XYZ file of C-alpha atoms in Angstrom:
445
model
C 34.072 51.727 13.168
C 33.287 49.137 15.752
C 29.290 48.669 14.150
C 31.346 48.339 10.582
C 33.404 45.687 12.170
C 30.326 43.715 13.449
C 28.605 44.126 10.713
C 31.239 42.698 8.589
C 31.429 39.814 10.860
C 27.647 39.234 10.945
C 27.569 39.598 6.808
C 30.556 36.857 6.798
C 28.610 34.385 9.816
C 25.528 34.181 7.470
C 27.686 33.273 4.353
C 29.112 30.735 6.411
C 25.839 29.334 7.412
C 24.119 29.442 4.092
C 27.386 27.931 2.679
C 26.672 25.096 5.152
C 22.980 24.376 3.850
C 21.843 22.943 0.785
C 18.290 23.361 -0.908
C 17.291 20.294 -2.980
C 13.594 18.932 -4.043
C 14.485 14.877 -3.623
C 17.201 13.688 -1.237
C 17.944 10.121 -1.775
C 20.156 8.974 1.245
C 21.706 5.599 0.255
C 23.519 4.782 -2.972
C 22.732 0.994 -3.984
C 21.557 0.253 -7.197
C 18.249 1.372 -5.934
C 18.733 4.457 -4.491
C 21.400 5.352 -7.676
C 18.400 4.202 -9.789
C 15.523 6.556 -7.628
C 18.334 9.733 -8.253
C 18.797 9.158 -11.651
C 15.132 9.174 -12.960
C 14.088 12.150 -9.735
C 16.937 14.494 -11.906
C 16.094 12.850 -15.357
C 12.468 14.213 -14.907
C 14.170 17.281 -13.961
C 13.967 17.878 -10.534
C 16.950 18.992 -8.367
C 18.018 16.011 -6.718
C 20.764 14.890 -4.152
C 22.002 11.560 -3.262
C 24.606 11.099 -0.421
C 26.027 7.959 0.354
C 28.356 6.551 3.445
C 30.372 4.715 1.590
C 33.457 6.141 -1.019
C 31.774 5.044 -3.814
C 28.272 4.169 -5.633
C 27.001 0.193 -4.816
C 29.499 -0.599 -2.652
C 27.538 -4.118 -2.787
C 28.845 -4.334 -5.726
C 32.559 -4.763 -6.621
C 33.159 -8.633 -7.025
C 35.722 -8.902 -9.982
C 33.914 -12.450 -10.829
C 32.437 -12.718 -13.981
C 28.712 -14.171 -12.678
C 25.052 -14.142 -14.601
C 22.044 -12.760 -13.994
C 19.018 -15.147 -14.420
C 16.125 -12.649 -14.122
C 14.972 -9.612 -15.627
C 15.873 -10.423 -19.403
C 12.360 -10.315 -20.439
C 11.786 -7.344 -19.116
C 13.737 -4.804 -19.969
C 12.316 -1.555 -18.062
C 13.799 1.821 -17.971
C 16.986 2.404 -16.182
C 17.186 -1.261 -15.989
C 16.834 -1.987 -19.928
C 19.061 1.001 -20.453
C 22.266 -0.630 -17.652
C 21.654 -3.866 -20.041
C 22.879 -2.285 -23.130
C 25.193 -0.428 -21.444
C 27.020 -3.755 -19.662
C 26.519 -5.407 -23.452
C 28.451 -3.162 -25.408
C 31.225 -3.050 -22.703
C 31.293 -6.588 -22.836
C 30.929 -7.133 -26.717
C 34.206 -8.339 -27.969
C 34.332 -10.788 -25.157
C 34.800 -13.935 -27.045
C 31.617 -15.792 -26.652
C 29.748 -13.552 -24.994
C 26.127 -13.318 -25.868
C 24.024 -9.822 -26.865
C 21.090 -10.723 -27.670
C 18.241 -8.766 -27.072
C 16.790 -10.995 -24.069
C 19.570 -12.932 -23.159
C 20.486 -13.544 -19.540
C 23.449 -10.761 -18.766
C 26.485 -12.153 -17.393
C 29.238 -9.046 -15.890
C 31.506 -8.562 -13.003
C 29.789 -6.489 -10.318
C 32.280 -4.074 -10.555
C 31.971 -3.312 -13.843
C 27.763 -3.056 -12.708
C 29.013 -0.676 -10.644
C 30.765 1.688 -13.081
C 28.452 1.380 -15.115
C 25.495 2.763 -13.010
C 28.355 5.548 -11.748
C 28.594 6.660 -15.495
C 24.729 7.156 -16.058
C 24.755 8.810 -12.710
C 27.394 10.815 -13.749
C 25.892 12.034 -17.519
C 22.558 13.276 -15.694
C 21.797 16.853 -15.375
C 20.215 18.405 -12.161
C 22.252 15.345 -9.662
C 25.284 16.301 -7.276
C 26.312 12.728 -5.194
C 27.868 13.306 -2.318
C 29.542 9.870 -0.984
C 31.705 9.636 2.159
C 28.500 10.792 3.995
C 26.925 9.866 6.615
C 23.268 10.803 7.949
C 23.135 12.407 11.738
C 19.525 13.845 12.129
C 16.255 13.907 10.259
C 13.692 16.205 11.410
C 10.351 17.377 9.734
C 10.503 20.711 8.101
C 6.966 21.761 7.085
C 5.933 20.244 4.357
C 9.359 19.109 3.877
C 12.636 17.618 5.524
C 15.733 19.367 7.262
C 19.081 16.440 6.932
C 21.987 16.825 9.282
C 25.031 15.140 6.969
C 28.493 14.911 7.912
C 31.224 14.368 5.102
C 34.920 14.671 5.634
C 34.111 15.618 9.486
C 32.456 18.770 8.419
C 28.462 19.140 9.254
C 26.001 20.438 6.400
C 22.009 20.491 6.742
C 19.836 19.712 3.234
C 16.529 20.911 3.239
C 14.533 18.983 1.278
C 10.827 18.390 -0.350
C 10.930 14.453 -0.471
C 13.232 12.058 0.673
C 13.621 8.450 -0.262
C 15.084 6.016 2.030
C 17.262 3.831 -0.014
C 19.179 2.776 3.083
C 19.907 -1.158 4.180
C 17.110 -2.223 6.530
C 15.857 1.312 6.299
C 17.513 2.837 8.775
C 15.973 6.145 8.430
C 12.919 5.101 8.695
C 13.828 3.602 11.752
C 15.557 6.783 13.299
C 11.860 8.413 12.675
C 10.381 5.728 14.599
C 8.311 4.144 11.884
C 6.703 0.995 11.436
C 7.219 0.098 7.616
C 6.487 -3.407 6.351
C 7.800 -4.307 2.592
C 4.770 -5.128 0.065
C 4.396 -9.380 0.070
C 5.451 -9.770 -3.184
C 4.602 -13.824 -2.569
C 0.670 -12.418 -2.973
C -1.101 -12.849 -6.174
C -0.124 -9.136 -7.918
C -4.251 -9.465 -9.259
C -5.879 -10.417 -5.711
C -6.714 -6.734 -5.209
C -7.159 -3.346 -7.326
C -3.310 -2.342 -6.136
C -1.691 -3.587 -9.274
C -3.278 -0.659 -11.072
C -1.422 1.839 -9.165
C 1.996 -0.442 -10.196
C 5.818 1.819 -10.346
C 7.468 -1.378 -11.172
C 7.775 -5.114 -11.729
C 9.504 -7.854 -12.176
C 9.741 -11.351 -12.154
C 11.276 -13.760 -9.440
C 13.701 -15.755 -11.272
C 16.819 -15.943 -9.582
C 19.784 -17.438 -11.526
C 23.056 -19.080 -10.501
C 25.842 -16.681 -9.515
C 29.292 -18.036 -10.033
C 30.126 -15.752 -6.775
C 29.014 -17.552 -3.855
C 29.714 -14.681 -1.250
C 27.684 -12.792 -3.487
C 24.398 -15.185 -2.951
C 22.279 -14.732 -0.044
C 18.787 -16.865 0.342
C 17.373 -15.638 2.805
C 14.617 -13.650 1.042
C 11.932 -15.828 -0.746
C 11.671 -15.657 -4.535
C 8.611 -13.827 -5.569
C 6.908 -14.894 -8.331
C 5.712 -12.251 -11.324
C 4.840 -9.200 -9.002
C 3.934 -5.399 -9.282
C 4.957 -3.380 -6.406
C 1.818 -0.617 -6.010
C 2.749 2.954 -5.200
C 1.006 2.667 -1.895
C 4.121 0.474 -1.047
C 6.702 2.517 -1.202
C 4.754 5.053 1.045
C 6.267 5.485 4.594
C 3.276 5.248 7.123
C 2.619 8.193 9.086
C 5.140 10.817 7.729
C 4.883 13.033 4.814
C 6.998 12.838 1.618
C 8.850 9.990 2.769
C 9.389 6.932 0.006
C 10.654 4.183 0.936
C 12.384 1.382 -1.372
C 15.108 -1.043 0.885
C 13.902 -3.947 2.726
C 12.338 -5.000 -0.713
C 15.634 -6.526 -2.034
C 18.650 -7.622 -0.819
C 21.098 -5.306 -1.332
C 23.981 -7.873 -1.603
C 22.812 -10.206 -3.737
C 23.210 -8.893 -7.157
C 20.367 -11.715 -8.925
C 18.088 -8.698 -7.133
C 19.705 -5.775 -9.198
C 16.973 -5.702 -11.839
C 14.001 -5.658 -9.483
C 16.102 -2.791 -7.322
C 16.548 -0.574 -10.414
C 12.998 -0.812 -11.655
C 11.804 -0.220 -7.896
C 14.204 2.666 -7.243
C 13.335 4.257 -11.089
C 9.261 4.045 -9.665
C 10.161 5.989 -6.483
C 12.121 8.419 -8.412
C 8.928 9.432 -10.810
C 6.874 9.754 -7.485
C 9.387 11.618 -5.671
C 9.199 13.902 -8.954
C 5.856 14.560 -8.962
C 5.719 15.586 -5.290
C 8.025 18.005 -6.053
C 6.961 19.111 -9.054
C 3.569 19.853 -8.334
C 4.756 20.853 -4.380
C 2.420 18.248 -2.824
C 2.617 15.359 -0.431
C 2.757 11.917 -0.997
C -0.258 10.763 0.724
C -1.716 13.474 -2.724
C 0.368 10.974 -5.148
C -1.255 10.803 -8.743
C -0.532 7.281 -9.783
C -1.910 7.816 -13.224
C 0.458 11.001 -13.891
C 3.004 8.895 -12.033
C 2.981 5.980 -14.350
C 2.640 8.344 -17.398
C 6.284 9.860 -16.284
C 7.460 5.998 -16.098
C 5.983 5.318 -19.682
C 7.836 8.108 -20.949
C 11.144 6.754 -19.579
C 10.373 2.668 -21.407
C 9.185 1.505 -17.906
C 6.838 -1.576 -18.078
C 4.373 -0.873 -15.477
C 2.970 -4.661 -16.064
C 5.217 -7.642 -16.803
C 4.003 -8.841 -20.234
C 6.892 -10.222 -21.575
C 5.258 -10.855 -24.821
C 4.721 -6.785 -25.826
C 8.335 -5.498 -25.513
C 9.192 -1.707 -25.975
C 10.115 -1.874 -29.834
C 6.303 -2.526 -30.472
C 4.411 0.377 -31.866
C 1.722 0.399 -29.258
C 3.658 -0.831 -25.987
C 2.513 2.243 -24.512
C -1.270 1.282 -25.614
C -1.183 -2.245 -23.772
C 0.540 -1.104 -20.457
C -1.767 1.396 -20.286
C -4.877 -0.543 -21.025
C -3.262 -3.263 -18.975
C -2.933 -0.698 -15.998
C -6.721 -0.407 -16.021
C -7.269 -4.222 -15.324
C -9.970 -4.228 -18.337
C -7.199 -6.531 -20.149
C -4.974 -8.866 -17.774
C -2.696 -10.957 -18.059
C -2.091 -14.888 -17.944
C 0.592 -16.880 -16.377
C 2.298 -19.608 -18.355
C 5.422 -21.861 -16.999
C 8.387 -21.747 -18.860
C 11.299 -23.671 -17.195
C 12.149 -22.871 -13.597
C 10.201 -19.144 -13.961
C 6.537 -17.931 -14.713
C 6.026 -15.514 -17.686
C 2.835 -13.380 -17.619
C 1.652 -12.700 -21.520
C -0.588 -10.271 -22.749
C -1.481 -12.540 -25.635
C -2.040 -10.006 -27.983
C -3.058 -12.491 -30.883
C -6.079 -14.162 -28.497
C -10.015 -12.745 -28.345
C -11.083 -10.676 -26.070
C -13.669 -12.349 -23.849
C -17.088 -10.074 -22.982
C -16.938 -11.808 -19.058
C -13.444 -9.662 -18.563
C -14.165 -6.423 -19.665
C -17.954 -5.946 -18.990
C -17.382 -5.058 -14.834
C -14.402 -2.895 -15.686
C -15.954 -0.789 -18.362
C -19.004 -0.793 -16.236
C -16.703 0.585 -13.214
C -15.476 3.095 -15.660
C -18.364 4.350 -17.921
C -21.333 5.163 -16.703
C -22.832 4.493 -20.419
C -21.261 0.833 -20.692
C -24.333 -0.491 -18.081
C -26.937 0.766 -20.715
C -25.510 -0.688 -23.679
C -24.573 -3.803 -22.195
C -28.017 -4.778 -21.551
C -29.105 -3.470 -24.996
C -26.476 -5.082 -27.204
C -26.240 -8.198 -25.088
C -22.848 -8.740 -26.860
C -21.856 -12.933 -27.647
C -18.668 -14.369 -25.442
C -16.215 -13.688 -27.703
C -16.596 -9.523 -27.995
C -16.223 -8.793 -32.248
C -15.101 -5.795 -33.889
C -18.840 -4.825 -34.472
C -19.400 -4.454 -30.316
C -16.048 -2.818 -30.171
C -17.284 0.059 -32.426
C -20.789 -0.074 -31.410
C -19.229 0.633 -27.487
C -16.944 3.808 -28.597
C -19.599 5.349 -30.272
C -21.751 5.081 -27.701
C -19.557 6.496 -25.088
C -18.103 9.182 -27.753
C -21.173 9.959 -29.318
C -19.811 9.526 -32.613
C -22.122 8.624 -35.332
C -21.742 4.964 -35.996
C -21.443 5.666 -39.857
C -18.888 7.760 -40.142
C -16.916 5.869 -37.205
C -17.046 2.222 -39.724
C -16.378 4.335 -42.744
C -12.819 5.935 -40.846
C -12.296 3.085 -39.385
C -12.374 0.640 -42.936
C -9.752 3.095 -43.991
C -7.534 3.659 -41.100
C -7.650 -0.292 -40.018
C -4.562 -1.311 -41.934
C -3.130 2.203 -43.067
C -2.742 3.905 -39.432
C -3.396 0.757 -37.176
C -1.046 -1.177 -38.887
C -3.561 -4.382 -38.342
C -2.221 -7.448 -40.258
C -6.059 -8.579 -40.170
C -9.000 -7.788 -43.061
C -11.354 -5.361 -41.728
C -14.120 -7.824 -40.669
C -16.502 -6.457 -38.581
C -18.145 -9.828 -37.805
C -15.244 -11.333 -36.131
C -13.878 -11.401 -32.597
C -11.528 -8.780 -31.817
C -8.017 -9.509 -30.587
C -6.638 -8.274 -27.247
C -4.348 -5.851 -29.345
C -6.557 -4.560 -31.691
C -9.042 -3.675 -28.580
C -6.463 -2.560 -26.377
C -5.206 -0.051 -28.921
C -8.476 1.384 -30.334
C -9.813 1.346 -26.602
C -6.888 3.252 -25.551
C -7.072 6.262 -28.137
C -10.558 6.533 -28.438
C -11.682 5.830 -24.647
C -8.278 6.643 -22.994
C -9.880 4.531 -20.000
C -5.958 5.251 -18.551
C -7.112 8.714 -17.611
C -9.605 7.466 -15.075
C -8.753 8.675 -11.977
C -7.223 5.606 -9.251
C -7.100 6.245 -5.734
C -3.556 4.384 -3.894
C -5.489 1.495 -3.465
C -6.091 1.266 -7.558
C -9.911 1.377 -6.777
C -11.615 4.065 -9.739
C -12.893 7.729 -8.366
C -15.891 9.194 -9.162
């Protein structure tokens, strides 16, 4: 009777205990519009995913009840970021006077931010939010993480695969010990390979906001940036992201930069899970795919927006750095275009299909193609490197040009080719996006 009774008691102790831990694949601790942003799109690509956050509710940054604008972002309307646009628009619709158009800078009360970001939180499968929680411990668990949370005075440990620090100053980096340093997003985005490797971007433009206490300047505006995935990558621990210390959290003119960040960590975090690797084994190609997917500009051409046809084409191609963009001035802010309408010029695209192909070398020096690059070289390069017979290639090409391509030009083989036309029929046939990028955005053999 007595070993009944102890076994009872034993059977009920290791309820108890496995009542007290929960198994997730992505804990996000911190629930800003970043870290909201990072859960959202970890569960949206359908990984089991937890955020806590110490506060009683989601942004607690965020719950002015001032009606204030938002100067950046408006050209660039990425993911979770596009998708909280139209959300805040059709709340704010019948507002007398207030303006929905598709780029036009958004004007809302934080609050109403706030509930907004809440209710996408809320509609998203595979995401339990725990707020009134607070972090105690973080210790390495093997590959993964074991979290000592409190909520409501009662202790809980989550083991988890990844977790993302979406804390202010990073303060769990910080209880590990670790030296992270924010990506300079005041450096030129094209002065190394990194951009290739991009989760999000942005541009710098920060706008009035009619809430003062709301406004903080002491971060310096970037200009057009990508952040690289390498940036987000704690040093020196394992599946570890990192994404505060970017932004500041209190100053809402940042809340489009800290939803496309946190969406970019969330896709990372993903795939670590996913495919039950580390992040130092990130895939930034498969990575940036999973953005795509979601309507997340990976480069900030504000000239291709998502309704085009081939967006996905021109990020992609863009992504490779064989077509980049320019900056042009307008106003107080710097657009980057793709300038689909312009030729493409031979000097650009000659060292990064050369970096790429090992074919391009060969028929560079054989074709010895004129500045402008025509329609002619463009079909003359993919059948080299695809071995299709050039015939046949012009013939399907004279037919598909206007049919399937949509191209508002005559088929003219003689002419130069335009950055859209290129990037498209580069993209499908060559699919240079496949190439392999190491963290640093340099090519692998």
């Amino acid at each position: 009777m007595i070993k009944k009774l102890f076994l009872v008691l034993l059977l009920l102790k290791c309820s108890f205990t496995y009542a007290q831990t929960i198994k997730t694949d992505i804990l996000v601790i911190g629930g800003g519009p970043a870290g909201a942003s990072a859960a959202i799109q970890g569960a949206r690509s359908k990984i089991k995913t937890v955020l806590v956050e110490a506060d009683p509710q989601l942004c607690p940054s965020m719950q002015a009840q001032t009606m204030i604008t938002i100067g950046g972002g408006h050209n660039l309307p990425s993911g979770i970021w596009g998708e909280f646009r139209k959300w805040v628009m059709i709340f704010y619709k019948k507002a007398p006077g207030y303006d929905t158009a598709y780029n036009a800078p958004l004007r809302l009360e934080p609050f109403t931010g706030a509930a907004v970001i809440k209710k996408m939180a809320d509609t998203v499968k595979n995401l339990t939010i725990k707020v009134n929680t607070t972090v105690s411990t973080v210790k390495r668990d093997g590959d993964g993480w074991v979290v000592t949370v409190s909520q409501d005075s009662k202790s809980q440990q989550i083991k988890t695969r990844v977790i993302i620090d979406a804390t202010p100053n990073a303060a769990i980096a910080q209880k590990l010990n670790l030296n992270f340093k924010p990506a300079d997003l005041m450096a030129n985005s094209y002065q190394s390979t990194a951009y290739r490797t991009s989760i999000a971007t942005g541009d710098g433009y920060k706008g009035r906001s009619d809430d003062k206490k709301n406004t903080s300047n002491s971060y310096p505006q970037p200009p057009v940036y990508c952040i690289p995935l390498s940036a987000v990558v704690a040093p020196g621990a394992e599946n570890l992201l990192i994404i505060s210390s970017f932004f500041p959290e209190d100053d809402i003119q940042y809340l489009p930069n800290q939803l496309m960040l946190g969406q970019g960590a969330g896709a990372a975090a993903a795939f670590c899970a996913f495919f039950k690797t580390t992040t130092h084994k990130l895939n930034a190609r498969t990575v940036q795919g999973e953005l795509l997917d979601f309507k997340s500009y990976l480069l900030p051409f504000a000239d291709v927006n998502q309704n085009d046809h081939y967006f996905r084409a021109v990020q992609q191609v863009g992504a490779t750095g064989l077509l980049r963009g320019v900056q042009k001035l307008d106003g107080n802010k710097t657009d980057v275009l793709f300038m689909p309408d312009s030729a493409v010029n031979t000097a650009e695209i000659e060292p990064v299909l050369n970096d790429i192909y090992t074919r391009t070398f060969l028929w560079f020096n054989r074709e010895k193609p004129t500045q402008k690059f025509t329609v002619e070289n463009t079909l003359s390069l993919i059948s080299e490197i695809t071995l299709t017979d050039p015939k046949t290639l012009h013939i399907s090409m004279a037919k598909a040009w206007k049919s399937q391509y949509k191209f508002q030009t005559d088929f003219d083989v003689n002419r130069p080719i335009t950055r859209r036309e290129f990037a498209i029929l580069v993209n499908q046939f060559l699919n240079p996006f496949a190439r392999t990028v190491d963290l640093s955005g340099r090519f692998v053999n």
